[in-house]
XYZ file of C-alpha atoms in Angstrom:
740
model
C -30.387 -19.538 -16.582
C -27.831 -16.832 -16.034
C -28.660 -13.687 -14.124
C -26.412 -10.613 -14.649
C -25.820 -8.490 -11.570
C -23.895 -5.294 -10.787
C -21.053 -5.293 -8.312
C -17.619 -3.908 -7.530
C -14.297 -5.751 -7.561
C -12.553 -5.215 -4.247
C -9.264 -6.991 -4.859
C -7.415 -3.689 -5.017
C -7.944 0.031 -4.580
C -9.119 0.658 -8.212
C -12.497 -0.917 -7.229
C -13.703 -1.518 -10.771
C -17.454 -1.738 -11.350
C -18.188 -5.186 -12.727
C -20.997 -7.275 -14.197
C -21.273 -10.688 -12.579
C -23.055 -13.574 -14.329
C -24.698 -15.760 -11.694
C -25.913 -19.281 -12.409
C -27.558 -21.424 -9.772
C -26.320 -19.057 -7.042
C -22.681 -19.161 -8.214
C -20.638 -16.525 -9.973
C -19.595 -17.972 -13.305
C -18.256 -14.931 -15.258
C -17.100 -11.361 -14.455
C -16.448 -8.516 -16.837
C -16.133 -4.752 -16.663
C -19.250 -2.622 -16.664
C -19.367 -0.619 -19.883
C -22.035 1.733 -18.455
C -19.984 2.776 -15.426
C -18.767 6.358 -15.725
C -14.977 6.851 -15.248
C -14.391 3.113 -15.761
C -16.201 2.504 -19.067
C -15.957 -1.267 -18.925
C -12.394 -1.472 -17.607
C -11.404 -4.417 -15.396
C -8.147 -6.252 -14.946
C -7.432 -9.996 -15.372
C -7.456 -10.523 -11.607
C -10.949 -9.170 -11.230
C -12.241 -11.118 -14.192
C -11.030 -14.298 -12.463
C -13.081 -13.727 -9.308
C -15.378 -16.665 -10.067
C -12.433 -19.033 -9.994
C -11.338 -17.604 -6.647
C -14.815 -17.822 -5.038
C -15.425 -21.327 -6.396
C -11.940 -22.724 -5.755
C -12.307 -26.259 -4.369
C -9.490 -25.552 -1.918
C -11.133 -22.409 -0.520
C -11.608 -22.304 3.233
C -15.322 -22.562 4.012
C -15.268 -22.950 7.800
C -12.876 -22.076 10.679
C -9.912 -24.313 11.229
C -8.193 -25.168 14.512
C -4.655 -26.425 14.831
C -4.371 -29.636 16.746
C -1.449 -30.652 19.033
C 0.119 -32.726 16.250
C 0.145 -29.728 13.881
C -2.776 -30.830 11.721
C -5.952 -28.839 11.336
C -9.585 -29.699 11.911
C -12.660 -27.706 11.021
C -14.707 -26.324 13.924
C -17.797 -24.170 14.118
C -17.431 -20.374 14.187
C -19.168 -20.344 17.582
C -16.590 -22.690 19.064
C -13.750 -20.777 17.463
C -15.050 -17.501 18.850
C -15.485 -18.960 22.344
C -12.008 -20.467 22.417
C -10.248 -17.406 21.025
C -12.118 -15.123 23.454
C -11.140 -17.364 26.354
C -7.462 -17.277 25.268
C -7.460 -13.490 24.935
C -9.098 -13.116 28.361
C -6.528 -15.410 29.961
C -3.515 -13.643 28.338
C -4.770 -10.197 29.321
C -5.328 -11.387 32.902
C -1.859 -13.014 33.126
C 0.288 -10.687 30.996
C -1.648 -7.447 30.537
C -3.358 -5.997 27.481
C -0.086 -5.162 25.785
C 0.306 -8.915 25.165
C -2.418 -8.693 22.430
C -1.510 -7.189 18.992
C -3.193 -6.607 15.692
C -1.516 -6.655 12.258
C -3.458 -5.163 9.296
C -2.376 -6.363 5.879
C -3.357 -5.288 2.369
C -6.280 -7.679 1.944
C -8.197 -5.922 4.721
C -9.452 -3.659 1.936
C -12.093 -6.299 1.143
C -13.919 -5.615 4.369
C -13.610 -1.875 5.243
C -15.164 -2.136 8.756
C -12.604 -4.767 9.810
C -9.661 -2.634 10.805
C -11.740 0.057 12.596
C -13.512 -2.628 14.662
C -10.292 -4.591 15.389
C -8.546 -1.414 16.456
C -11.490 -0.511 18.678
C -11.334 -3.957 20.313
C -7.649 -3.492 21.183
C -8.180 0.006 22.450
C -11.017 -1.199 24.742
C -8.670 -3.919 25.965
C -6.050 -1.229 26.598
C -3.473 -2.445 24.056
C -1.469 0.011 21.886
C 0.053 -2.757 19.778
C -1.327 -1.932 16.343
C 0.810 -2.702 13.307
C 0.190 -2.552 9.539
C 1.731 -3.187 6.189
C 2.182 0.594 5.820
C 5.446 0.658 7.826
C 7.110 -1.878 5.485
C 5.662 -0.208 2.408
C 5.803 3.624 2.279
C 5.683 4.981 5.831
C 7.805 8.027 4.914
C 4.783 9.649 3.355
C 3.056 10.235 6.671
C 6.091 11.273 8.699
C 7.182 13.612 5.919
C 3.713 15.193 5.831
C 3.891 15.836 9.554
C 7.282 17.563 9.158
C 6.062 19.545 6.168
C 2.512 20.492 7.270
C -0.748 20.062 5.429
C -2.500 22.207 2.834
C -6.127 22.433 4.053
C -7.549 21.912 0.555
C -6.824 19.151 -1.902
C -3.691 18.962 -3.950
C -4.259 19.581 -7.665
C -3.315 15.923 -8.240
C -5.761 14.379 -10.702
C -7.544 17.706 -11.393
C -6.325 18.534 -14.919
C -2.572 18.026 -14.413
C -0.211 19.422 -16.960
C 2.809 17.451 -15.622
C 3.121 14.245 -13.637
C 6.274 12.902 -12.075
C 6.284 9.217 -11.078
C 9.189 8.038 -8.934
C 9.700 4.333 -8.382
C 6.012 3.656 -9.054
C 4.372 1.755 -11.904
C 0.756 2.915 -12.053
C -0.198 0.703 -15.003
C 0.513 -2.323 -12.746
C -0.212 -1.055 -9.229
C -3.164 1.380 -9.974
C -1.482 3.853 -7.615
C -0.245 7.290 -8.737
C -3.203 7.684 -11.090
C -6.929 8.237 -10.483
C -9.188 5.231 -10.168
C -10.733 4.277 -13.470
C -9.042 3.331 -16.788
C -5.285 3.389 -16.006
C -4.058 4.869 -19.291
C -6.624 7.653 -19.371
C -4.410 10.039 -17.383
C -1.445 9.679 -19.722
C -3.664 10.287 -22.726
C -5.323 13.337 -21.119
C -1.999 14.913 -20.084
C -0.643 14.455 -23.596
C -3.826 15.948 -25.127
C -3.459 19.121 -23.113
C 0.171 19.442 -24.195
C 1.669 18.314 -20.945
C 4.329 15.809 -19.915
C 4.642 12.618 -17.920
C 8.009 11.773 -16.403
C 9.034 8.408 -14.864
C 12.067 7.938 -12.640
C 12.806 4.206 -12.381
C 15.805 1.903 -12.831
C 13.590 -0.402 -14.835
C 11.929 0.536 -18.100
C 8.453 -0.274 -16.724
C 5.197 -0.406 -18.587
C 4.555 3.178 -17.346
C 8.055 4.378 -18.300
C 7.631 3.170 -21.882
C 4.589 5.394 -22.288
C 5.978 8.424 -20.528
C 7.236 11.601 -22.196
C 10.579 11.150 -20.491
C 12.150 8.241 -18.648
C 15.026 8.953 -16.238
C 16.735 5.612 -15.478
C 18.990 6.152 -12.461
C 21.041 3.638 -10.578
C 19.046 2.031 -7.746
C 18.735 3.993 -4.539
C 19.478 7.374 -6.156
C 15.892 8.761 -6.051
C 16.776 11.328 -3.322
C 19.634 12.671 -5.426
C 17.382 12.898 -8.543
C 14.644 14.834 -6.712
C 17.240 17.100 -5.087
C 18.631 17.724 -8.611
C 15.224 18.734 -9.923
C 14.805 21.121 -6.938
C 18.192 22.561 -7.636
C 17.282 23.511 -11.244
C 13.817 24.796 -10.322
C 15.170 26.998 -7.576
C 18.262 28.168 -9.425
C 16.172 29.148 -12.479
C 13.388 30.622 -10.292
C 10.746 28.440 -11.922
C 8.801 27.990 -8.683
C 5.557 29.725 -7.705
C 6.964 32.765 -5.877
C 3.623 34.150 -4.849
C 2.391 30.929 -3.258
C 5.694 30.398 -1.511
C 5.875 33.941 -0.132
C 2.410 33.705 1.327
C 2.400 30.131 2.630
C 5.816 28.558 2.887
C 8.818 28.661 5.247
C 12.276 27.241 4.789
C 12.921 28.171 1.138
C 16.427 29.505 1.910
C 17.380 26.394 3.810
C 16.089 24.131 1.002
C 17.960 26.214 -1.624
C 21.213 25.896 0.286
C 20.715 22.142 0.865
C 20.115 21.302 -2.834
C 22.760 23.687 -4.168
C 25.438 20.896 -4.398
C 23.030 18.647 -6.367
C 23.861 20.194 -9.758
C 22.697 18.387 -12.872
C 26.301 17.322 -13.564
C 26.741 15.943 -10.043
C 23.437 14.053 -10.094
C 24.132 12.801 -13.597
C 27.514 11.354 -12.520
C 26.142 9.891 -9.322
C 22.872 8.408 -10.728
C 24.111 7.504 -14.213
C 21.617 9.607 -16.127
C 22.069 12.499 -18.572
C 22.386 15.949 -17.086
C 20.298 17.478 -19.898
C 17.440 15.076 -19.021
C 17.481 16.298 -15.447
C 17.293 19.869 -16.644
C 14.462 19.060 -19.087
C 12.428 17.236 -16.403
C 12.899 20.137 -13.975
C 11.837 22.745 -16.510
C 8.779 20.778 -17.483
C 7.808 20.335 -13.857
C 8.704 23.898 -12.758
C 6.928 25.716 -15.566
C 3.660 23.711 -15.405
C 1.123 25.413 -13.236
C -0.832 22.234 -12.543
C 0.654 18.847 -11.678
C 1.922 16.459 -8.991
C 4.792 14.243 -8.028
C 4.345 10.878 -6.343
C 6.601 8.000 -5.221
C 5.934 4.318 -4.831
C 7.511 1.356 -3.188
C 10.512 1.459 -5.485
C 11.899 4.702 -4.007
C 10.844 3.863 -0.472
C 12.221 0.375 -0.282
C 15.457 0.920 -2.188
C 17.243 2.954 0.460
C 16.707 3.665 4.130
C 15.708 7.225 3.241
C 11.991 6.966 2.524
C 11.097 9.894 4.814
C 13.680 12.185 3.191
C 12.530 11.192 -0.266
C 8.885 11.877 0.527
C 9.764 15.160 2.222
C 11.651 16.368 -0.888
C 8.724 15.332 -3.100
C 6.365 17.362 -0.911
C 8.774 20.307 -1.174
C 8.796 19.935 -4.959
C 5.000 20.115 -5.157
C 4.814 22.887 -2.603
C 7.322 25.307 -4.139
C 5.482 24.807 -7.482
C 2.174 25.631 -5.732
C 0.390 22.383 -6.777
C -2.611 22.935 -4.507
C -6.148 24.162 -5.092
C -6.621 27.867 -4.212
C -9.379 30.052 -2.988
C -12.502 29.829 -5.148
C -11.445 26.705 -7.065
C -14.094 24.013 -7.218
C -13.067 20.604 -5.860
C -13.710 18.065 -8.568
C -13.659 14.956 -6.346
C -15.643 14.977 -3.140
C -17.110 11.982 -1.433
C -20.841 11.824 -2.233
C -21.383 9.324 0.649
C -19.441 11.458 3.117
C -20.482 14.696 4.853
C -19.994 17.923 2.858
C -16.327 18.830 3.355
C -14.930 22.260 4.127
C -11.656 23.289 2.503
C -9.641 26.432 3.036
C -6.764 27.956 1.113
C -4.396 27.834 4.067
C -1.670 25.763 5.610
C -1.894 23.603 8.717
C 1.674 23.834 10.157
C 4.005 20.932 10.937
C 3.162 18.566 13.811
C 5.214 16.099 15.890
C 5.772 13.270 13.376
C 7.754 10.544 15.077
C 9.243 9.422 18.357
C 6.097 9.598 20.490
C 3.605 7.206 22.014
C 4.370 3.549 22.649
C 7.992 2.449 23.094
C 8.835 -0.983 21.860
C 10.488 -3.190 24.469
C 12.918 -4.979 22.173
C 14.243 -2.134 20.011
C 13.273 1.083 21.823
C 11.728 2.457 18.661
C 8.541 4.490 19.113
C 5.393 5.316 17.267
C 5.077 7.749 14.367
C 2.387 9.165 12.162
C 2.924 6.068 10.059
C 2.260 3.648 12.915
C 4.473 1.324 14.933
C 7.367 -0.183 12.895
C 6.140 -3.619 11.696
C 9.674 -4.815 11.087
C 10.033 -4.802 14.893
C 6.955 -6.975 15.543
C 8.950 -10.250 15.454
C 11.340 -8.821 18.064
C 8.436 -7.800 20.262
C 7.125 -11.419 20.120
C 10.539 -12.941 20.760
C 11.422 -10.438 23.498
C 12.327 -12.225 26.741
C 10.688 -10.293 29.575
C 7.499 -8.658 30.685
C 5.424 -6.889 28.088
C 6.185 -9.116 25.095
C 3.457 -9.790 22.489
C 1.877 -13.210 23.045
C -1.205 -13.042 20.746
C -1.555 -11.692 17.260
C -4.611 -11.151 15.099
C -3.452 -11.284 11.503
C -6.020 -9.303 9.519
C -5.683 -9.547 5.733
C -1.939 -10.213 5.857
C 0.629 -12.934 5.340
C 3.604 -12.126 7.588
C 5.571 -15.296 6.805
C 6.204 -14.127 3.240
C 5.678 -10.320 3.665
C 7.758 -9.334 6.651
C 11.486 -8.688 6.193
C 13.771 -11.327 7.705
C 11.752 -14.441 7.094
C 13.493 -16.836 9.390
C 13.025 -14.535 12.363
C 9.415 -13.928 11.412
C 8.778 -17.661 11.284
C 10.309 -18.147 14.720
C 8.167 -15.361 16.104
C 4.958 -16.754 14.628
C 5.752 -20.099 16.177
C 6.508 -18.486 19.557
C 3.025 -16.979 19.927
C 0.606 -18.345 22.395
C -2.210 -17.385 20.118
C -2.061 -16.652 16.382
C -5.426 -15.923 14.733
C -5.590 -15.487 10.989
C -8.378 -14.447 8.651
C -8.048 -16.010 5.213
C -9.707 -17.720 2.277
C -6.962 -20.346 2.053
C -4.395 -22.038 4.179
C -1.705 -19.502 3.406
C 1.868 -19.715 4.630
C 0.883 -17.809 7.787
C -2.466 -19.585 8.232
C -0.649 -22.892 8.371
C 1.249 -21.625 11.452
C -1.846 -20.213 13.124
C -3.813 -21.654 16.040
C -7.155 -20.573 14.554
C -8.048 -19.540 11.028
C -11.376 -17.848 10.422
C -12.708 -18.518 6.935
C -13.509 -15.138 5.427
C -16.307 -13.997 3.138
C -15.287 -12.582 -0.217
C -16.335 -9.380 -1.903
C -19.165 -10.678 -4.074
C -20.755 -12.257 -0.978
C -21.044 -9.018 0.982
C -22.483 -5.554 0.261
C -20.180 -2.600 -0.156
C -19.851 1.030 -1.015
C -17.302 2.975 -2.922
C -16.962 6.717 -2.705
C -14.484 9.228 -4.040
C -11.769 10.621 -1.817
C -11.338 14.344 -1.789
C -8.574 14.515 -4.389
C -6.111 12.628 -2.113
C -6.180 14.987 0.856
C -4.070 13.236 3.363
C -2.390 10.030 2.094
C -0.101 11.668 -0.467
C -0.442 14.025 -3.363
C -1.601 12.068 -6.382
C -1.270 8.590 -4.852
C -4.887 7.382 -4.915
C -8.379 8.748 -5.356
C -10.781 9.766 -8.137
C -10.886 12.600 -10.650
C -14.636 13.150 -10.069
C -17.235 12.676 -7.317
C -17.811 9.010 -7.820
C -19.956 6.658 -5.688
C -21.426 3.193 -5.987
C -23.301 0.822 -3.751
C -23.442 -2.872 -4.428
C -25.441 -5.528 -2.575
C -24.155 -9.076 -2.105
C -24.590 -10.688 -5.505
C -24.059 -14.326 -4.576
C -24.904 -16.344 -1.543
C -22.258 -17.836 0.696
C -21.450 -21.371 -0.392
C -23.900 -24.022 0.821
C -22.804 -25.620 4.072
C -20.188 -22.916 4.697
C -19.531 -21.230 8.032
C -18.021 -17.915 6.913
C -17.649 -14.719 8.868
C -16.652 -11.209 7.816
C -13.514 -10.167 9.639
C -15.299 -7.402 11.519
C -17.893 -9.864 12.795
C -15.109 -11.769 14.617
C -13.953 -8.645 16.407
C -17.521 -7.683 17.281
C -18.299 -11.110 18.726
C -15.090 -11.282 20.792
C -15.840 -7.844 22.209
C -19.396 -8.909 22.986
C -18.195 -12.027 24.811
C -15.730 -9.944 26.841
C -18.447 -7.430 27.790
C -16.786 -4.587 25.922
C -18.623 -1.860 23.994
C -16.687 -1.038 20.915
C -17.014 1.704 18.295
C -16.799 1.707 14.564
C -15.898 4.450 12.188
C -13.653 4.296 9.080
C -10.128 4.449 10.550
C -6.602 4.078 9.237
C -3.389 2.699 10.695
C -1.682 6.005 9.817
C -2.388 9.704 9.964
C -4.357 11.042 7.005
C -4.463 14.828 6.806
C -4.042 17.515 9.453
C -5.008 16.997 13.071
C -8.759 17.232 13.561
C -10.172 20.367 15.186
C -11.210 19.124 18.604
C -11.415 15.467 19.598
C -14.771 13.886 18.750
C -15.817 10.855 20.763
C -16.329 7.748 18.620
C -19.907 6.458 18.558
C -20.344 3.180 20.375
C -22.140 0.200 18.781
C -25.114 -1.477 20.300
C -23.613 -4.748 21.505
C -26.871 -6.496 22.161
C -27.061 -7.880 18.641
C -24.607 -8.098 15.763
C -25.408 -5.518 13.042
C -25.599 -6.481 9.367
C -23.084 -5.070 6.907
C -25.879 -2.987 5.381
C -26.624 -1.513 8.826
C -22.996 -0.541 9.155
C -23.144 1.132 5.741
C -26.150 3.085 6.879
C -24.236 4.248 10.006
C -21.321 5.123 7.811
C -23.384 7.233 5.405
C -25.931 8.769 7.743
C -24.464 12.262 7.170
C -23.838 11.751 3.432
C -23.917 14.657 1.086
C -25.838 12.444 -1.345
C -28.388 10.131 0.268
C -27.459 6.450 0.172
C -30.833 5.689 -1.446
C -29.962 8.006 -4.314
C -26.630 6.215 -4.893
C -28.478 2.835 -4.725
C -30.591 4.023 -7.608
C -27.491 4.035 -9.855
C -26.406 0.402 -9.948
C -23.588 1.137 -12.422
C -22.208 3.771 -10.026
C -22.231 7.414 -10.950
C -20.692 10.857 -10.707
C -22.761 12.873 -8.281
C -22.262 16.614 -8.651
C -23.447 18.534 -5.601
C -26.335 20.987 -5.936
C -23.902 23.560 -4.622
C -20.298 23.017 -5.749
C -17.677 22.474 -3.040
C -15.292 25.398 -3.464
C -12.172 26.244 -1.537
C -12.869 28.947 0.993
C -10.501 31.863 1.637
C -7.915 31.864 4.395
C -9.287 32.585 7.809
C -8.585 36.084 9.100
C -5.421 36.105 11.146
C -4.386 32.598 10.136
C -0.638 32.143 10.706
C 0.007 28.522 9.641
C 2.710 27.875 7.010
C 4.130 24.836 5.282
C 7.836 24.010 5.852
C 10.181 22.945 3.065
C 13.407 23.421 5.021
C 13.027 21.228 8.081
C 16.466 21.241 9.739
C 16.626 17.465 10.287
C 15.629 16.736 6.689
C 18.233 19.194 5.420
C 20.936 17.478 7.548
C 19.780 14.110 6.216
C 20.167 15.441 2.658
C 23.696 16.642 3.451
C 24.525 13.228 4.861
C 23.140 11.546 1.730
C 25.496 13.593 -0.443
C 28.507 12.867 1.652
C 27.770 9.138 2.229
C 27.233 6.350 -0.176
C 27.363 7.913 -3.682
C 28.085 5.256 -6.262
C 27.824 2.263 -3.943
C 24.474 1.242 -5.424
C 26.244 0.006 -8.524
C 28.591 -2.572 -6.947
C 27.640 -6.067 -8.091
C 24.110 -7.260 -8.893
C 21.290 -5.452 -7.128
C 17.837 -6.963 -6.405
C 14.850 -4.611 -6.944
C 11.165 -5.136 -6.216
C 8.539 -5.132 -8.951
C 4.804 -5.511 -9.638
C 3.273 -8.193 -11.818
C -0.183 -7.559 -13.253
C -1.619 -10.945 -12.277
C -0.274 -10.637 -8.669
C -1.905 -8.794 -5.779
C 0.621 -8.340 -2.974
C 0.621 -11.351 -0.621
C -2.742 -12.578 -2.037
C -0.925 -14.757 -4.547
C -3.441 -17.440 -5.543
C -2.922 -19.370 -8.746
C -6.688 -19.049 -9.358
C -6.242 -15.353 -10.053
C -2.646 -15.494 -11.218
C -3.577 -17.315 -14.434
C -1.982 -20.441 -13.008
C 1.331 -18.701 -12.186
C 2.670 -19.925 -8.896
C 6.186 -18.502 -8.946
C 7.944 -15.221 -9.139
C 10.890 -15.381 -11.537
C 14.176 -13.562 -10.997
C 14.011 -11.161 -13.996
C 17.424 -10.238 -15.364
C 18.805 -8.338 -18.295
C 19.744 -10.690 -21.175
C 23.288 -9.378 -21.078
C 23.772 -10.340 -17.442
C 22.193 -13.751 -18.144
C 24.593 -14.344 -21.023
C 27.586 -13.571 -18.759
C 26.371 -16.259 -16.365
C 25.484 -18.651 -19.172
C 21.770 -18.711 -18.157
C 18.653 -19.289 -20.175
C 14.968 -18.750 -19.395
C 13.567 -21.056 -16.718
C 16.975 -22.106 -15.452
C 17.135 -22.620 -11.696
C 19.608 -20.415 -9.817
C 20.728 -19.922 -6.228
C 20.380 -16.296 -5.091
C 22.271 -15.182 -2.012
C 22.361 -11.966 -0.035
C 23.854 -10.901 3.250
C 20.670 -12.236 4.956
C 20.119 -15.617 3.355
C 19.898 -17.774 0.210
C 16.950 -18.964 -1.948
C 16.352 -20.967 -5.049
C 14.708 -19.124 -7.998
C 13.824 -19.404 -11.668
C 15.374 -16.909 -13.998
C 13.782 -15.096 -16.926
C 15.166 -12.551 -19.352
C 13.677 -9.057 -19.356
C 15.278 -6.367 -21.461
C 13.420 -3.698 -19.380
C 15.662 -4.498 -16.392
C 18.817 -2.404 -16.205
C 22.117 -4.258 -16.481
C 23.579 -4.868 -13.032
C 20.123 -5.279 -11.476
C 17.488 -7.977 -11.165
C 13.897 -7.754 -9.963
C 11.395 -10.030 -8.265
C 7.846 -9.746 -6.973
C 7.590 -10.103 -3.138
C 5.330 -12.380 -1.126
C 5.835 -15.758 -2.838
C 7.495 -18.925 -1.654
C 7.143 -20.623 1.689
C 8.887 -20.883 5.056
C 12.354 -22.518 5.209
C 10.988 -25.640 6.955
C 8.222 -26.135 4.378
C 9.911 -25.155 1.159
C 8.368 -26.679 -1.923
C 9.772 -26.904 -5.494
C 10.452 -23.356 -6.612
C 8.458 -23.991 -9.756
C 5.423 -24.769 -7.582
C 5.610 -22.220 -4.819
C 7.982 -19.505 -6.003
C 10.762 -17.728 -4.110
C 10.617 -16.161 -0.663
C 12.252 -12.773 -1.306
C 11.817 -11.929 2.411
C 14.608 -14.426 3.111
C 16.990 -12.124 1.268
C 16.326 -9.088 3.387
C 16.405 -8.634 7.123
C 15.054 -6.418 9.860
C 18.620 -5.433 10.767
C 19.323 -3.979 7.299
C 19.717 -0.191 7.165
C 16.644 1.520 8.694
C 14.887 4.783 8.007
C 15.608 6.585 11.298
C 12.101 8.109 11.524
C 9.834 5.199 10.590
C 11.959 2.142 11.290
C 11.381 0.869 7.706
C 14.267 -1.417 6.703
C 15.809 -1.391 3.240
C 13.888 -4.088 1.417
C 15.117 -3.584 -2.144
C 18.405 -2.605 -3.859
C 19.956 -5.519 -2.040
C 23.379 -6.807 -3.089
C 23.005 -10.390 -4.328
C 24.994 -13.087 -6.028
C 23.487 -15.457 -8.558
C 24.862 -18.937 -9.296
C 23.484 -21.531 -11.716
C 22.184 -24.746 -10.255
C 24.119 -27.561 -11.853
C 26.823 -27.214 -14.505
C 26.952 -23.648 -15.857
C 26.315 -23.125 -19.577
C 29.003 -21.765 -21.855
C 28.767 -18.141 -22.820
C 29.066 -16.891 -26.362
C 32.749 -16.186 -25.562
C 33.286 -19.897 -24.839
C 33.844 -19.520 -21.087
C 31.801 -19.526 -17.930
C 31.533 -16.682 -15.551
C 30.059 -15.935 -12.147
C 29.375 -12.714 -10.300
């Protein structure tokens, strides 16, 4: 008989409440929970295919060890822990703690304690070598926030916005840039209150099609577009003059810097209508509530992610898009301590160029973390201090890191590569040890609202209300399996090394203003491994709403505090101010205007994209509806010029390398561009048929491409490519063949 149980999908940040049908201890069907507030039964196709993922016959069920001949053999978790611990101990003794590194990828979200405990292990060892996907994704957000300063109350964000500006982000596919819940709800609510949604994207994405206005610029021109919006808002004095006068510095410098970015100039440069720029600016500037947010599109398409994110912050700030004194905060974390917010600015802080210096490149740490694009160089570095061991937590560097061939060489050069995975991924197959991981339905978990996106970025992620949910494990681990949660591995290694580690929720990057006073992290009792539920109890011991109360609402719930959390007034004598005219950012904007205008349109340009059935580097056909490849999507006009039809094979070349791909027509793609989802394919020495494994886009970019000077993020999209048919080209309608 079937038993229906409540749980939460943890494949992405939307964390949908789900109902799981369990039969003989196995999940057999998953659907959205119609009784869950905010979500109302919503779930995506990936989440609904969780049973196929958990029950996949090829799933890893026990640790694997690579043998001298390159094959793998299963071993017990105890043996794997003993051998990995011995290798770490030897490397630290011979080469120092800096030889040990940790990389945190996107799938670490399935086990929230994992990163905090892994980081604590490295810190106890004395290693600063912490890397994450953040610095090849959107690191400019954190550095820009440091240069700008932090409002010490939430942004308005998802709290009744009248205008929303999405830049290079596709919320209906990525679930970022909108509140967690039903993705289309925000668009409907903004429209119902007479507001506007604006999308800036070279592709007519799913979100763009539903927006009030779609600005479709040439790739890489997001900085110019935002500068143009700022130009109109400042020239027409549409900004919030009272808020700026009381809380903001640098307005004159910003005004001067954006003065050349007139609507006509931006229109000519970006290939969009000047009147549309003016319309978007007036909508944004006259709305008293709203937010602007960028995604990977804007951050990856030019080596200017920090500048883009800084200008977006300036846009929100001059329009006063922050909660003020007396306003009630709609989204507070019920399972977190009661927060304190004040209507005041925490001033800018040092944002980059501090901390650890990398041996190979000389780049240093930033508020976004160490530059992950340099990790391969740190491993291949010849000399003392190179990285010799890497813990790969929830990531897949072989297909995710820029410059695949160099990444592969670096993975093969490691003395110790330890991966955590549910399958033998492209990186797992090059690892020395692979720990088989539990999956979300097999472990308990909590979900709690963030405080209206204080910290990560205005309007990037979070809830619109004070949501919380607890879920127990709803299925047992498979019979005969030897699975560990990722954090259990770090705990056990620390225990074997005689280290006492701590655990608190931590991030690879700075979230929010610097804490007031440094609080020591609580140490764990190392005498016995805690359960996940015991960690949750530690996590929530100061919760505003008791954990037991949340457990009494299996569908999840909105927990309004007995006393609303309101924004307190500015402290007497407080002098902190936000900065919208940072001198270095203004110089960078001037360089942008004088540099590469128009170059983005030479030849065919490759852009990144999201596909609904794909979850970053976690590309499993079990949750991809059988899809194993990532087509090169092109505009039908460009395909006709090349004589191509759907599912033709093509060779795609860039300045970094060449790959084989399948082509598909997509009228939403702008002519002169093509787009592909990242993190498919395989390594060059193990390439399979492109129809089976997909295309390794990371072979088309490289770590030595243009770099953001503040974060070290390389340009990973808007890459000049050539496309050639495989085999005899077809004839075009004009009766001739053409290449590009």
